[in-house]
Amino acid sequence: MKLSIVLSTQPAQFEAATFKGDLETNLVQIASLGYDGVELAIRDPKLIDLDVLDELMRAHGLSVPAIGTGQAWGEEGLSFTDPELEIRSAAIERIKSHVPVASHFGAVIIIGLIRGIVKSGVDHAQAMGWIVEALRECSDAARPQGVRLALEPINRYETTLINNTTEGLDLIERVGADNFGLLLDTFHMNIEEADIEASIRACGERIFHFHVADSNRWYPSAGHLDFKSILTELNATGYQGWVSGEFIPKPDAFTAAVENINHLSRL
Ligand code: LER
Ligand code: MN
């Protein structure tokens, strides 16, 4: 099982971006703990220097299994479902602009809250139609570069658009792209799935990436989820990807990262 942890390359409001702040200091800490990679939360690829980033990853022996894109929503309000065409188009272009970075690192592009929320004046079916169109366009742009996209079902308190794995699998059918799959996050699954293990089984080979946080969104072992059972089920699907820690940096990022790797390694 390859372990990574979420690190933001820019200041971010998102609470569960475990590591924020000075990039190199964080990479030194993450590598020293035995992590194999970092999941980079990148607001806008224009804000990073890919050569510098690549050099840093090499220097610390870290891979980049996934790129989080949600800050374009959280910090800038871009989404696939905004009533304004210009904003929807900007969201699609932003996702496409991650493709060269993802291709460089062999990373999955995460589609989280950039899908948006149902805004007033828009109905749910219209919003879903926009999401399908956007994902077809982005998957088509990513495929020639060998890049995959993973949509994350997100709990009802953050959006009403694709909250659970059943809706995620339906969306996969509608989009109809071989390089489009799901990112499962145990924090959201704990809220939305009737049976976490059964949902993992149902998603099977469409699981492209995996986030771990406990029921309270602290590091695994701080809440009441059974990670032994969850990861056994994930493994049984034949999943060859990464298990990425995305939890609140409490009591602090370093301690949370230590507790996570200790707990998961014991299982
Ligand atoms: C991002 O991976 C996530 O899990 C969401 O809660 C972001 O809002
Ligand atoms: Mn997540």
mmCIF file of C-alpha atoms and ligand atoms in Angstrom:
data_model
loop_
_atom_site.group_PDB
_atom_site.id
_atom_site.type_symbol
_atom_site.label_atom_id
_atom_site.label_comp_id
_atom_site.label_asym_id
_atom_site.label_seq_id
_atom_site.Cartn_x
_atom_site.Cartn_y
_atom_site.Cartn_z
ATOM 1 C CA MET A 1 0.000 0.000 0.000
ATOM 2 C CA LYS A 2 1.537 3.277 -1.119
ATOM 3 C CA LEU A 3 0.868 6.164 1.261
ATOM 4 C CA SER A 4 0.620 9.838 0.467
ATOM 5 C CA ILE A 5 -0.687 12.895 2.257
ATOM 6 C CA VAL A 6 -2.334 16.101 1.072
ATOM 7 C CA LEU A 7 -0.191 19.202 0.816
ATOM 8 C CA SER A 8 -1.303 22.556 -0.523
ATOM 9 C CA THR A 9 1.091 24.513 -2.721
ATOM 10 C CA GLN A 10 -0.738 27.780 -1.937
ATOM 11 C CA PRO A 11 -2.469 29.214 1.143
ATOM 12 C CA ALA A 12 -5.877 27.508 1.348
ATOM 13 C CA GLN A 13 -9.000 27.835 3.437
ATOM 14 C CA PHE A 14 -9.842 24.121 3.103
ATOM 15 C CA GLU A 15 -9.513 22.702 6.604
ATOM 16 C CA ALA A 16 -8.449 19.163 5.729
ATOM 17 C CA ALA A 17 -5.493 20.122 3.506
ATOM 18 C CA THR A 18 -3.235 18.518 6.090
ATOM 19 C CA PHE A 19 -0.029 20.359 5.206
ATOM 20 C CA LYS A 20 0.057 24.054 4.278
ATOM 21 C CA GLY A 21 2.780 26.677 4.559
ATOM 22 C CA ASP A 22 6.419 26.387 3.577
ATOM 23 C CA LEU A 23 6.624 23.742 0.855
ATOM 24 C CA GLU A 24 10.155 22.482 1.424
ATOM 25 C CA THR A 25 9.795 22.290 5.219
ATOM 26 C CA ASN A 26 6.664 20.206 4.716
ATOM 27 C CA LEU A 27 8.291 17.911 2.157
ATOM 28 C CA VAL A 28 11.226 17.263 4.516
ATOM 29 C CA GLN A 29 8.781 16.291 7.282
ATOM 30 C CA ILE A 30 6.608 14.109 5.041
ATOM 31 C CA ALA A 31 9.590 12.244 3.570
ATOM 32 C CA SER A 32 11.171 11.766 7.010
ATOM 33 C CA LEU A 33 8.014 10.021 8.220
ATOM 34 C CA GLY A 34 8.215 7.401 5.464
ATOM 35 C CA TYR A 35 5.471 8.610 3.127
ATOM 36 C CA ASP A 36 5.947 7.602 -0.514
ATOM 37 C CA GLY A 37 4.212 10.594 -2.039
ATOM 38 C CA VAL A 38 2.335 13.856 -1.661
ATOM 39 C CA GLU A 39 -1.031 14.688 -3.133
ATOM 40 C CA LEU A 40 -0.662 18.254 -4.321
ATOM 41 C CA ALA A 41 -3.580 20.647 -3.953
ATOM 42 C CA ILE A 42 -2.934 23.185 -6.713
ATOM 43 C CA ARG A 43 -5.258 26.151 -7.141
ATOM 44 C CA ASP A 44 -3.958 27.122 -10.561
ATOM 45 C CA PRO A 45 -1.076 25.454 -12.437
ATOM 46 C CA LYS A 46 -0.014 28.972 -13.542
ATOM 47 C CA LEU A 47 1.027 29.611 -9.924
ATOM 48 C CA ILE A 48 3.568 26.801 -9.806
ATOM 49 C CA ASP A 49 6.945 26.263 -11.432
ATOM 50 C CA LEU A 50 6.824 22.659 -12.615
ATOM 51 C CA ASP A 51 10.619 22.349 -12.878
ATOM 52 C CA VAL A 52 11.119 23.565 -9.324
ATOM 53 C CA LEU A 53 8.359 21.285 -8.059
ATOM 54 C CA ASP A 54 9.802 18.323 -9.910
ATOM 55 C CA GLU A 55 13.275 19.011 -8.522
ATOM 56 C CA LEU A 56 11.876 19.188 -4.972
ATOM 57 C CA MET A 57 10.001 15.901 -5.340
ATOM 58 C CA ARG A 58 13.092 14.171 -6.687
ATOM 59 C CA ALA A 59 15.275 15.626 -3.928
ATOM 60 C CA HIS A 60 12.945 14.220 -1.281
ATOM 61 C CA GLY A 61 12.168 10.953 -3.093
ATOM 62 C CA LEU A 62 8.428 11.662 -3.222
ATOM 63 C CA SER A 63 5.910 10.792 -5.954
ATOM 64 C CA VAL A 64 2.817 12.828 -6.802
ATOM 65 C CA PRO A 65 -0.093 10.392 -7.173
ATOM 66 C CA ALA A 66 -2.897 12.952 -7.416
ATOM 67 C CA ILE A 67 -3.644 16.617 -7.932
ATOM 68 C CA GLY A 68 -6.438 18.269 -5.986
ATOM 69 C CA THR A 69 -8.255 21.046 -7.842
ATOM 70 C CA GLY A 70 -10.925 22.197 -5.365
ATOM 71 C CA GLN A 71 -9.270 25.493 -4.495
ATOM 72 C CA ALA A 72 -10.399 26.905 -7.837
ATOM 73 C CA TRP A 73 -13.868 26.631 -6.292
ATOM 74 C CA GLY A 74 -12.931 27.408 -2.693
ATOM 75 C CA GLU A 75 -10.798 30.448 -3.434
ATOM 76 C CA GLU A 76 -12.111 31.640 -6.817
ATOM 77 C CA GLY A 77 -15.654 30.307 -7.169
ATOM 78 C CA LEU A 78 -15.080 28.442 -10.450
ATOM 79 C CA SER A 79 -17.440 25.532 -11.068
ATOM 80 C CA PHE A 80 -18.920 23.294 -13.774
ATOM 81 C CA THR A 81 -22.421 24.297 -12.617
ATOM 82 C CA ASP A 82 -22.343 28.052 -12.277
ATOM 83 C CA PRO A 83 -25.304 29.754 -14.024
ATOM 84 C CA GLU A 84 -22.775 31.925 -15.894
ATOM 85 C CA LEU A 85 -21.355 30.286 -19.002
ATOM 86 C CA GLU A 86 -18.052 32.161 -18.618
ATOM 87 C CA ILE A 87 -17.477 30.712 -15.166
ATOM 88 C CA ARG A 88 -18.356 27.183 -16.299
ATOM 89 C CA SER A 89 -15.952 27.516 -19.231
ATOM 90 C CA ALA A 90 -13.202 28.851 -16.965
ATOM 91 C CA ALA A 91 -13.663 25.835 -14.672
ATOM 92 C CA ILE A 92 -13.309 23.446 -17.629
ATOM 93 C CA GLU A 93 -10.212 25.293 -18.887
ATOM 94 C CA ARG A 94 -8.735 25.204 -15.378
ATOM 95 C CA ILE A 95 -9.127 21.425 -15.193
ATOM 96 C CA LYS A 96 -7.604 21.036 -18.654
ATOM 97 C CA SER A 97 -4.658 23.173 -17.541
ATOM 98 C CA HIS A 98 -3.829 20.560 -14.884
ATOM 99 C CA VAL A 99 -3.335 17.873 -17.560
ATOM 100 C CA PRO A 100 0.346 18.618 -18.356
ATOM 101 C CA VAL A 101 1.241 18.646 -14.637
ATOM 102 C CA ALA A 102 -0.687 15.416 -14.032
ATOM 103 C CA SER A 103 0.914 13.815 -17.067
ATOM 104 C CA HIS A 104 4.383 14.831 -15.878
ATOM 105 C CA PHE A 105 3.928 13.186 -12.471
ATOM 106 C CA GLY A 106 1.658 10.319 -13.551
ATOM 107 C CA ALA A 107 -1.007 11.795 -11.269
ATOM 108 C CA VAL A 108 -4.788 11.488 -11.240
ATOM 109 C CA ILE A 109 -6.730 14.782 -11.506
ATOM 110 C CA ILE A 110 -9.283 15.074 -8.717
ATOM 111 C CA ILE A 111 -12.732 16.467 -9.467
ATOM 112 C CA GLY A 112 -14.022 17.556 -6.087
ATOM 113 C CA LEU A 113 -15.953 20.714 -5.425
ATOM 114 C CA ILE A 114 -15.076 22.211 -8.794
ATOM 115 C CA ARG A 115 -18.295 20.480 -9.874
ATOM 116 C CA GLY A 116 -20.022 23.177 -7.783
ATOM 117 C CA ILE A 117 -23.340 23.356 -5.986
ATOM 118 C CA VAL A 118 -26.884 23.886 -7.285
ATOM 119 C CA LYS A 119 -27.150 27.680 -7.342
ATOM 120 C CA SER A 120 -30.441 29.571 -7.305
ATOM 121 C CA GLY A 121 -32.113 29.689 -10.700
ATOM 122 C CA VAL A 122 -30.557 26.351 -11.738
ATOM 123 C CA ASP A 123 -32.233 22.992 -11.257
ATOM 124 C CA HIS A 124 -30.500 19.782 -10.283
ATOM 125 C CA ALA A 125 -31.004 18.069 -13.661
ATOM 126 C CA GLN A 126 -29.544 21.067 -15.516
ATOM 127 C CA ALA A 127 -26.537 21.094 -13.185
ATOM 128 C CA MET A 128 -25.988 17.356 -13.738
ATOM 129 C CA GLY A 129 -26.156 17.903 -17.504
ATOM 130 C CA TRP A 130 -23.430 20.550 -17.271
ATOM 131 C CA ILE A 131 -21.294 18.223 -15.150
ATOM 132 C CA VAL A 132 -21.596 15.407 -17.712
ATOM 133 C CA GLU A 133 -20.635 17.724 -20.583
ATOM 134 C CA ALA A 134 -17.708 19.199 -18.646
ATOM 135 C CA LEU A 135 -16.382 15.781 -17.670
ATOM 136 C CA ARG A 136 -16.608 14.459 -21.233
ATOM 137 C CA GLU A 137 -14.634 17.443 -22.464
ATOM 138 C CA CYS A 138 -12.010 17.178 -19.706
ATOM 139 C CA SER A 139 -11.672 13.382 -20.056
ATOM 140 C CA ASP A 140 -11.184 13.777 -23.820
ATOM 141 C CA ALA A 141 -8.484 16.402 -23.225
ATOM 142 C CA ALA A 142 -6.716 14.201 -20.654
ATOM 143 C CA ARG A 143 -6.811 10.868 -22.512
ATOM 144 C CA PRO A 144 -4.098 11.574 -25.149
ATOM 145 C CA GLN A 145 -1.710 12.467 -22.303
ATOM 146 C CA GLY A 146 -2.535 9.219 -20.482
ATOM 147 C CA VAL A 147 -4.186 11.138 -17.633
ATOM 148 C CA ARG A 148 -7.170 9.913 -15.595
ATOM 149 C CA LEU A 149 -9.820 11.958 -13.774
ATOM 150 C CA ALA A 150 -11.401 10.906 -10.484
ATOM 151 C CA LEU A 151 -14.639 12.390 -9.222
ATOM 152 C CA GLU A 152 -15.105 12.386 -5.469
ATOM 153 C CA PRO A 153 -18.577 11.796 -4.020
ATOM 154 C CA ILE A 154 -18.821 14.547 -1.379
ATOM 155 C CA ASN A 155 -21.187 14.654 1.579
ATOM 156 C CA ARG A 156 -24.528 16.495 1.521
ATOM 157 C CA TYR A 157 -23.327 19.354 3.724
ATOM 158 C CA GLU A 158 -20.925 20.544 1.014
ATOM 159 C CA THR A 159 -22.968 19.958 -2.172
ATOM 160 C CA THR A 160 -26.098 18.160 -3.381
ATOM 161 C CA LEU A 161 -24.338 17.064 -6.588
ATOM 162 C CA ILE A 162 -23.065 13.447 -6.360
ATOM 163 C CA ASN A 163 -23.015 12.642 -2.649
ATOM 164 C CA ASN A 164 -22.502 8.888 -2.749
ATOM 165 C CA THR A 165 -21.018 6.025 -4.732
ATOM 166 C CA THR A 166 -24.340 5.032 -6.353
ATOM 167 C CA GLU A 167 -24.584 8.521 -7.870
ATOM 168 C CA GLY A 168 -20.886 8.359 -8.730
ATOM 169 C CA LEU A 169 -21.323 5.090 -10.651
ATOM 170 C CA ASP A 170 -24.378 6.485 -12.477
ATOM 171 C CA LEU A 171 -22.306 9.477 -13.505
ATOM 172 C CA ILE A 172 -19.573 7.192 -14.846
ATOM 173 C CA GLU A 173 -22.196 5.539 -17.059
ATOM 174 C CA ARG A 174 -23.412 8.912 -18.321
ATOM 175 C CA VAL A 175 -19.950 10.322 -19.020
ATOM 176 C CA GLY A 176 -18.848 7.116 -20.754
ATOM 177 C CA ALA A 177 -15.104 7.778 -20.667
ATOM 178 C CA ASP A 178 -12.594 5.018 -19.883
ATOM 179 C CA ASN A 179 -10.243 7.466 -18.114
ATOM 180 C CA PHE A 180 -12.948 8.726 -15.751
ATOM 181 C CA GLY A 181 -13.454 7.073 -12.361
ATOM 182 C CA LEU A 182 -13.990 7.778 -8.688
ATOM 183 C CA LEU A 183 -12.078 8.977 -5.682
ATOM 184 C CA LEU A 184 -13.517 7.501 -2.504
ATOM 185 C CA ASP A 185 -13.037 9.407 0.764
ATOM 186 C CA THR A 186 -13.780 7.581 4.015
ATOM 187 C CA PHE A 187 -14.943 10.794 5.725
ATOM 188 C CA HIS A 188 -17.677 11.353 3.126
ATOM 189 C CA MET A 189 -18.480 7.625 2.941
ATOM 190 C CA ASN A 190 -19.078 7.517 6.679
ATOM 191 C CA ILE A 191 -21.805 10.132 6.224
ATOM 192 C CA GLU A 192 -23.377 8.924 2.977
ATOM 193 C CA GLU A 193 -22.878 5.170 2.471
ATOM 194 C CA ALA A 194 -25.130 2.565 4.091
ATOM 195 C CA ASP A 195 -22.244 0.064 4.064
ATOM 196 C CA ILE A 196 -18.742 1.372 3.332
ATOM 197 C CA GLU A 197 -17.254 -2.027 2.480
ATOM 198 C CA ALA A 198 -20.129 -2.939 0.119
ATOM 199 C CA SER A 199 -19.737 0.412 -1.657
ATOM 200 C CA ILE A 200 -16.020 -0.159 -2.124
ATOM 201 C CA ARG A 201 -16.830 -3.568 -3.633
ATOM 202 C CA ALA A 202 -19.414 -2.030 -5.963
ATOM 203 C CA CYS A 203 -16.967 0.600 -7.244
ATOM 204 C CA GLY A 204 -14.266 -2.037 -7.868
ATOM 205 C CA GLU A 205 -11.919 -1.122 -10.680
ATOM 206 C CA ARG A 206 -13.456 2.349 -11.037
ATOM 207 C CA ILE A 207 -11.664 3.407 -7.848
ATOM 208 C CA PHE A 208 -8.885 5.635 -9.178
ATOM 209 C CA HIS A 209 -7.838 7.223 -5.865
ATOM 210 C CA PHE A 210 -8.585 6.922 -2.142
ATOM 211 C CA HIS A 211 -8.688 9.452 0.740
ATOM 212 C CA VAL A 212 -8.503 8.453 4.369
ATOM 213 C CA ALA A 213 -9.760 10.441 7.340
ATOM 214 C CA ASP A 214 -11.597 9.133 10.370
ATOM 215 C CA SER A 215 -15.288 9.772 11.155
ATOM 216 C CA ASN A 216 -14.418 13.115 12.776
ATOM 217 C CA ARG A 217 -12.056 14.010 9.904
ATOM 218 C CA TRP A 218 -9.065 13.602 12.170
ATOM 219 C CA TYR A 219 -6.285 11.089 11.309
ATOM 220 C CA PRO A 220 -7.285 7.374 11.098
ATOM 221 C CA SER A 221 -7.607 5.938 14.647
ATOM 222 C CA ALA A 222 -8.900 9.248 16.089
ATOM 223 C CA GLY A 223 -12.540 8.347 15.338
ATOM 224 C CA HIS A 224 -14.656 5.221 15.013
ATOM 225 C CA LEU A 225 -14.013 3.922 11.467
ATOM 226 C CA ASP A 226 -12.619 0.399 11.047
ATOM 227 C CA PHE A 227 -9.674 0.939 8.727
ATOM 228 C CA LYS A 228 -8.591 -2.692 8.862
ATOM 229 C CA SER A 229 -11.884 -3.754 7.344
ATOM 230 C CA ILE A 230 -12.004 -0.815 4.884
ATOM 231 C CA LEU A 231 -8.488 -1.316 3.543
ATOM 232 C CA THR A 232 -8.901 -5.088 3.344
ATOM 233 C CA GLU A 233 -11.943 -4.506 1.133
ATOM 234 C CA LEU A 234 -10.083 -1.941 -0.969
ATOM 235 C CA ASN A 235 -7.245 -4.390 -1.447
ATOM 236 C CA ALA A 236 -9.690 -7.133 -2.437
ATOM 237 C CA THR A 237 -10.863 -5.034 -5.411
ATOM 238 C CA GLY A 238 -7.337 -5.331 -6.836
ATOM 239 C CA TYR A 239 -6.713 -1.611 -6.206
ATOM 240 C CA GLN A 240 -3.118 -0.760 -7.108
ATOM 241 C CA GLY A 241 -3.357 2.948 -6.356
ATOM 242 C CA TRP A 242 -2.572 5.160 -3.392
ATOM 243 C CA VAL A 243 -4.057 5.714 0.032
ATOM 244 C CA SER A 244 -3.859 9.424 0.656
ATOM 245 C CA GLY A 245 -4.283 11.089 4.040
ATOM 246 C CA GLU A 246 -6.616 14.060 3.901
ATOM 247 C CA PHE A 247 -7.473 15.040 7.454
ATOM 248 C CA ILE A 248 -7.573 18.059 9.723
ATOM 249 C CA PRO A 249 -4.089 19.012 10.959
ATOM 250 C CA LYS A 250 -4.920 18.401 14.626
ATOM 251 C CA PRO A 251 -3.382 18.485 17.099
ATOM 252 C CA ASP A 252 -0.859 19.587 14.414
ATOM 253 C CA ALA A 253 0.017 18.385 10.900
ATOM 254 C CA PHE A 254 3.157 16.515 11.939
ATOM 255 C CA THR A 255 1.504 14.588 14.786
ATOM 256 C CA ALA A 256 -1.513 13.764 12.627
ATOM 257 C CA ALA A 257 0.775 12.497 9.833
ATOM 258 C CA VAL A 258 2.706 10.333 12.330
ATOM 259 C CA GLU A 259 -0.484 8.866 13.829
ATOM 260 C CA ASN A 260 -1.842 8.113 10.347
ATOM 261 C CA ILE A 261 1.210 6.254 9.090
ATOM 262 C CA ASN A 262 1.596 4.391 12.392
ATOM 263 C CA HIS A 263 -2.013 3.260 12.379
ATOM 264 C CA LEU A 264 -2.157 2.251 8.707
ATOM 265 C CA SER A 265 1.191 0.450 8.864
ATOM 266 C CA ARG A 266 0.007 -1.619 11.833
ATOM 267 C CA LEU A 267 -3.012 -2.948 9.895
HETATM 268 C C1 LER B 1 -11.686 17.094 -0.998
HETATM 269 O O1 LER B 1 -10.943 15.950 -1.282
HETATM 270 C C2 LER B 1 -12.798 16.792 -0.068
HETATM 271 O O2 LER B 1 -12.834 15.735 0.511
HETATM 272 C C3 LER B 1 -13.889 17.763 0.120
HETATM 273 O O3 LER B 1 -14.381 17.713 1.433
HETATM 274 C C4 LER B 1 -13.530 19.161 -0.310
HETATM 275 O O4 LER B 1 -14.520 20.043 0.035
HETATM 276 MN MN MN B 2 -11.424 14.074 0.044
#
